[in-house]
Coordinates of C-alpha atoms in Angstrom, one line a residue:
Chain A
M975 CA 120.2 -11.8 -88.1
T976 CA 123.5 -12.6 -89.4
N977 CA 123.9 -15.7 -91.7
E978 CA 125.0 -17.9 -88.8
E979 CA 122.1 -16.8 -86.7
L980 CA 119.7 -17.6 -89.5
Q981 CA 121.2 -21.0 -90.2
T982 CA 121.1 -21.8 -86.5
K983 CA 117.5 -20.8 -86.6
Y984 CA 116.6 -23.0 -89.5
Q985 CA 119.1 -25.7 -88.7
S986 CA 116.5 -28.5 -88.1
L987 CA 115.4 -28.0 -91.5
L988 CA 118.8 -28.6 -92.9
D989 CA 119.1 -31.6 -90.6
L990 CA 115.9 -33.1 -92.1
A991 CA 117.4 -32.7 -95.6
N992 CA 120.7 -34.3 -94.4
Q993 CA 118.9 -37.1 -92.6
N994 CA 117.1 -38.0 -95.8
G995 CA 119.9 -37.3 -98.2
W996 CA 118.1 -34.6 -99.9
Q997 CA 120.6 -32.1 -101.4
Y998 CA 120.3 -28.5 -100.7
S999 CA 122.0 -25.3 -101.4
L1000 CA 122.0 -22.2 -99.3
S1001 CA 122.6 -18.5 -100.5
G1002 CA 121.8 -15.0 -99.4
G1003 CA 121.9 -14.8 -95.6
D1004 CA 123.8 -11.7 -94.9
D1005 CA 120.9 -9.3 -96.0
G1006 CA 118.8 -10.9 -93.3
V1007 CA 117.2 -13.3 -95.5
L1008 CA 118.3 -16.9 -96.1
H1009 CA 117.5 -18.8 -99.2
V1010 CA 117.2 -22.4 -99.0
D1011 CA 116.7 -24.6 -102.2
V1012 CA 116.1 -28.3 -101.4
N1013 CA 115.8 -31.1 -104.0
V1014 CA 113.2 -33.6 -102.8
P1015 CA 112.1 -36.8 -104.5
D1016 CA 108.4 -36.4 -104.1
D1017 CA 105.6 -34.4 -102.9
N1018 CA 105.4 -36.1 -99.4
A1019 CA 109.0 -35.1 -98.8
K1020 CA 108.2 -31.5 -100.1
Q1021 CA 105.4 -31.6 -97.5
Q1022 CA 107.7 -32.7 -94.7
V1023 CA 110.1 -29.7 -95.7
W1024 CA 107.3 -27.1 -95.5
D1025 CA 105.9 -28.5 -92.3
K1026 CA 109.3 -28.1 -90.7
Y1027 CA 109.4 -24.4 -91.8
N1028 CA 106.0 -24.0 -90.2
E1029 CA 107.2 -25.7 -87.1
I1030 CA 110.3 -23.5 -86.7
D1031 CA 108.3 -20.3 -87.5
P1032 CA 104.6 -20.8 -86.9
G1033 CA 102.7 -18.8 -89.5
M1034 CA 105.9 -18.3 -91.6
A1035 CA 105.6 -14.6 -91.1
G1036 CA 109.3 -14.0 -90.1
G1037 CA 110.3 -12.8 -93.4
D1038 CA 113.7 -14.3 -93.2
L1039 CA 113.5 -17.3 -95.2
V1040 CA 112.8 -18.0 -98.9
L1041 CA 112.2 -21.7 -99.1
N1042 CA 112.0 -23.8 -102.4
A1043 CA 111.5 -27.4 -102.2
N1044 CA 111.9 -28.7 -105.8
V1045 CA 110.5 -32.1 -106.5
T1046 CA 113.2 -33.6 -109.0
G1047 CA 112.1 -35.7 -111.8
S1048 CA 109.0 -34.0 -112.6
Q1049 CA 110.2 -30.4 -113.3
S1050 CA 107.5 -29.3 -115.5
A1051 CA 104.7 -30.5 -113.2
G1052 CA 106.6 -29.4 -110.0
G1053 CA 108.1 -26.0 -111.1
G1054 CA 105.6 -24.5 -113.6
A1055 CA 106.7 -21.0 -112.5
N1056 CA 107.2 -19.9 -116.1
T1057 CA 104.1 -21.3 -117.9
Y1058 CA 100.5 -20.1 -118.2
V1059 CA 97.3 -22.1 -118.7
V1060 CA 95.0 -20.4 -121.2
E1061 CA 91.5 -19.5 -120.0
H1062 CA 88.2 -18.9 -121.6
G1063 CA 88.1 -15.2 -122.9
D1064 CA 92.0 -15.0 -122.9
N1065 CA 93.9 -13.5 -125.8
L1066 CA 97.6 -12.9 -126.0
T1067 CA 97.4 -9.2 -125.3
K1068 CA 95.7 -9.9 -122.0
I1069 CA 98.1 -12.7 -121.0
G1070 CA 101.2 -10.5 -121.9
Q1071 CA 99.7 -7.6 -119.8
K1072 CA 99.7 -9.9 -116.7
Y1073 CA 103.5 -10.1 -117.0
G1074 CA 104.3 -6.7 -118.4
L1075 CA 104.9 -8.3 -121.9
T1076 CA 103.5 -7.4 -125.3
W1077 CA 101.5 -10.0 -127.2
Q1078 CA 104.5 -10.4 -129.8
Q1079 CA 106.7 -11.5 -127.0
V1080 CA 104.3 -14.1 -125.8
F1081 CA 103.7 -15.2 -129.4
E1082 CA 107.3 -15.5 -130.1
A1083 CA 108.0 -17.7 -127.1
N1084 CA 105.2 -20.0 -128.3
K1085 CA 105.6 -20.3 -132.1
D1086 CA 105.8 -24.0 -131.7
I1087 CA 102.3 -24.3 -130.4
I1088 CA 100.7 -21.2 -131.8
S1089 CA 100.4 -20.8 -135.5
D1090 CA 97.8 -18.0 -135.5
P1091 CA 98.3 -15.3 -132.8
D1092 CA 94.6 -14.7 -132.8
L1093 CA 93.6 -18.3 -132.1
I1094 CA 94.5 -19.8 -128.7
H1095 CA 92.6 -22.4 -126.8
P1096 CA 91.6 -22.9 -123.2
G1097 CA 93.9 -25.3 -121.4
Q1098 CA 96.9 -24.6 -123.8
E1099 CA 100.1 -24.2 -121.6
L1100 CA 102.0 -21.1 -122.8
K1101 CA 105.6 -20.5 -122.1
I1102 CA 106.2 -17.0 -120.5
P1103 CA 109.5 -15.5 -121.6
T1104 CA 111.6 -13.5 -119.3
A1105 CA 111.2 -9.8 -120.3
Chain B
M1320 CA 168.7 -47.4 -51.0
K1321 CA 169.0 -45.0 -53.9
V1322 CA 167.6 -47.6 -56.4
K1323 CA 164.7 -48.2 -54.2
Y1324 CA 163.9 -44.4 -54.1
L1325 CA 164.0 -44.2 -57.9
Y1326 CA 161.7 -47.2 -58.0
V1327 CA 159.1 -45.4 -55.8
L1328 CA 159.5 -42.2 -57.9
A1329 CA 158.8 -44.2 -61.1
I1330 CA 155.6 -45.7 -59.6
V1331 CA 154.3 -42.3 -58.3
A1332 CA 155.0 -40.8 -61.8
A1333 CA 153.2 -43.7 -63.6
L1334 CA 150.1 -43.2 -61.2
M1335 CA 150.0 -39.6 -61.9
M1336 CA 150.1 -40.1 -65.6
A1337 CA 147.3 -42.5 -65.5
A1338 CA 145.2 -40.3 -63.3
C1339 CA 145.7 -37.4 -65.9
G1340 CA 144.4 -39.6 -68.6
K1341 CA 145.8 -39.3 -72.2
N1342 CA 148.1 -36.4 -73.0
D1343 CA 147.0 -33.5 -75.3
S1344 CA 148.9 -34.7 -78.3
D1345 CA 147.2 -38.1 -78.2
L1346 CA 143.9 -36.3 -77.7
Q1347 CA 144.6 -34.1 -80.6
K1348 CA 145.4 -37.0 -82.8
A1349 CA 142.3 -39.0 -81.9
A1350 CA 139.9 -36.0 -82.4
S1351 CA 141.6 -35.2 -85.8
S1352 CA 140.9 -39.0 -86.9
K1353 CA 137.4 -38.9 -85.5
L1354 CA 136.7 -35.9 -87.5
A1355 CA 138.1 -37.6 -90.7
A1356 CA 136.1 -40.7 -90.0
D1357 CA 132.9 -38.6 -89.7
N1358 CA 133.6 -37.0 -93.1
V1359 CA 134.3 -33.6 -91.6
S1360 CA 137.0 -31.5 -93.4
G1361 CA 138.1 -28.0 -92.9
V1362 CA 138.4 -28.2 -89.2
T1363 CA 141.6 -27.8 -87.2
V1364 CA 141.7 -29.2 -83.6
A1365 CA 144.0 -27.9 -80.9
V1366 CA 144.0 -29.5 -77.4
K1367 CA 145.2 -28.0 -74.1
D1368 CA 144.7 -29.7 -70.8
G1369 CA 142.0 -31.8 -72.4
N1370 CA 140.0 -28.8 -73.6
A1371 CA 139.5 -28.9 -77.5
T1372 CA 139.4 -25.6 -79.6
L1373 CA 138.2 -25.9 -83.2
T1374 CA 139.2 -23.5 -85.9
G1375 CA 138.6 -23.2 -89.6
E1376 CA 135.8 -22.8 -92.1
V1377 CA 133.0 -25.1 -92.9
A1378 CA 130.1 -25.1 -95.5
D1379 CA 127.2 -24.6 -93.1
I1380 CA 125.9 -24.9 -89.6
T1381 CA 125.2 -28.6 -89.7
V1382 CA 128.7 -29.2 -90.3
K1383 CA 129.8 -27.1 -87.4
T1384 CA 127.4 -28.9 -85.0
K1385 CA 128.7 -32.2 -86.4
A1386 CA 132.3 -31.2 -85.9
E1387 CA 131.4 -30.2 -82.3
A1388 CA 129.6 -33.5 -81.5
S1389 CA 132.4 -35.6 -83.0
V1390 CA 135.2 -34.0 -80.8
K1391 CA 132.9 -34.0 -77.8
G1392 CA 132.6 -37.9 -78.3
V1393 CA 136.4 -38.5 -78.1
E1394 CA 137.3 -40.1 -74.7
G1395 CA 139.3 -37.6 -72.6
I1396 CA 138.2 -34.5 -74.2
K1397 CA 136.6 -32.3 -71.4
S1398 CA 135.2 -29.5 -73.4
V1399 CA 134.9 -28.1 -77.1
D1400 CA 135.0 -24.5 -78.0
A1401 CA 133.8 -24.2 -81.5
S1402 CA 133.5 -20.3 -81.5
G1403 CA 136.4 -20.0 -83.7
L1404 CA 134.8 -22.3 -86.4
K1405 CA 133.3 -20.0 -89.1
L1406 CA 130.7 -20.6 -91.6
K1407 CA 131.7 -20.0 -95.4
P1408 CA 130.1 -17.0 -96.9
L1409 CA 127.1 -17.9 -98.9
P1410 CA 126.7 -17.0 -102.5
P1411 CA 124.3 -14.1 -103.3
A1412 CA 120.6 -15.0 -103.4
P1413 CA 119.2 -16.0 -106.7
T1414 CA 118.1 -13.0 -108.9
P1415 CA 114.4 -12.5 -108.9
M1416 CA 112.4 -13.9 -112.0
G1417 CA 112.1 -10.9 -114.1
D1418 CA 110.9 -7.4 -112.9
D1419 CA 108.3 -6.7 -110.3
K1420 CA 105.3 -6.8 -112.7
M1421 CA 106.7 -10.0 -114.2
M1422 CA 107.0 -11.7 -110.7
E1423 CA 103.5 -10.5 -109.8
G1424 CA 102.0 -12.2 -112.9
T1425 CA 104.0 -15.4 -112.1
I1426 CA 103.0 -15.5 -108.4
N1427 CA 99.3 -14.9 -109.4
E1428 CA 99.5 -17.6 -112.0
N1429 CA 101.2 -20.1 -109.4
L1430 CA 98.2 -19.1 -107.0
K1431 CA 95.7 -19.9 -109.7
K1432 CA 97.4 -23.2 -110.4
A1433 CA 97.2 -24.2 -106.7
N1434 CA 93.5 -23.1 -106.5
I1435 CA 94.1 -20.4 -104.0
S1436 CA 92.0 -17.4 -103.9
G1437 CA 91.6 -14.5 -101.6
V1438 CA 95.4 -13.8 -101.8
T1439 CA 96.9 -10.4 -103.2
A1440 CA 100.6 -10.6 -104.0
M1441 CA 102.4 -7.2 -104.3
V1442 CA 105.9 -7.0 -105.6
S1443 CA 108.2 -4.1 -105.0
N1444 CA 111.9 -4.1 -105.6
G1445 CA 111.9 -7.9 -105.7
E1446 CA 110.3 -8.3 -102.4
V1447 CA 106.8 -9.9 -102.3
T1448 CA 104.0 -9.0 -99.9
L1449 CA 101.2 -11.5 -99.5
M1450 CA 98.0 -10.1 -98.2
G1451 CA 94.5 -11.5 -97.7
E1452 CA 93.1 -14.4 -95.9
V1453 CA 93.4 -18.1 -96.5
P1454 CA 92.5 -21.5 -94.8
K1455 CA 95.3 -22.6 -92.7
A1456 CA 95.9 -25.6 -94.9
D1457 CA 96.6 -23.3 -97.8
L1458 CA 99.2 -21.0 -96.1
A1459 CA 102.2 -23.1 -97.3
K1460 CA 101.0 -23.4 -100.8
A1461 CA 100.6 -19.6 -100.9
M1462 CA 104.1 -19.2 -99.7
Q1463 CA 105.3 -21.7 -102.4
A1464 CA 103.7 -19.8 -104.9
A1465 CA 105.4 -16.7 -103.8
S1466 CA 108.9 -18.3 -103.4
A1467 CA 108.8 -20.1 -106.7
A1468 CA 109.5 -16.6 -108.2
N1469 CA 112.7 -16.2 -106.4
P1470 CA 111.9 -13.0 -104.6
K1471 CA 114.4 -11.3 -102.4
K1472 CA 112.1 -11.6 -99.5
I1473 CA 108.6 -12.7 -98.6
N1474 CA 106.6 -10.5 -96.2
N1475 CA 103.7 -12.8 -95.4
Q1476 CA 100.9 -10.8 -93.9
L1477 CA 98.3 -13.5 -94.6
K1478 CA 95.7 -14.2 -92.1
T1479 CA 94.5 -17.8 -91.7
K1480 CA 90.8 -18.8 -91.0

């Protein structure tokens, strides 16, 4: 589908954002996948955005939309894409492996909360650096 | 006699103009001010025999639809052709967050944070494939876990139970 066809398909999603004054930005489109980023005030609004997506494309299996509804104002709680919560039995090497990083890279990014690389605690929220 | 003839002609002409409604130039002005009043910019209107043609470039589909509806709402406009109204090209999609391995890690962590199990996320060339089975209520959450890593595309093969 072209950019315009994709936008037409997902127009009611954009209308929903416009009606509520939620800012959005569009990107991509010409490669057959439309990226929509909407800034929403709370989780309820986020739910409405996702419900609309599911209404337009039941099952959300079309593979032509990448949707992000970002709850603004609580970015650390809402986003959280780049953090990892330490579990029992974890160590920096193990955590690094999950992301294709060395333990040193994980340690470097978290020097403010980790003083001893051999000592991390369950529940600690570690920053995951981009490789 | 001659004066009377001219008088009749003038009445006939006036009646014909009234029957035709406003002329194209008035309609064009009315349509343009309606667009301005509705905060639509970047659209040029041309009117011929009461039929409006819109040209220009607008931000997205919602503006195109709005422009069409605005002009349709102008009294005297018979039809609106918006096929010449183009959408602005979009910026490229955001770069995926890290390489494939990194994205997989991020998505798995997002799934874990959302308390979703039974989903396998595979990333290849920045495209995510989601496999497995989830309760229907968790489908959107699984999709959110994947989209937060800015993939190029999400192939959702999840089954719902």
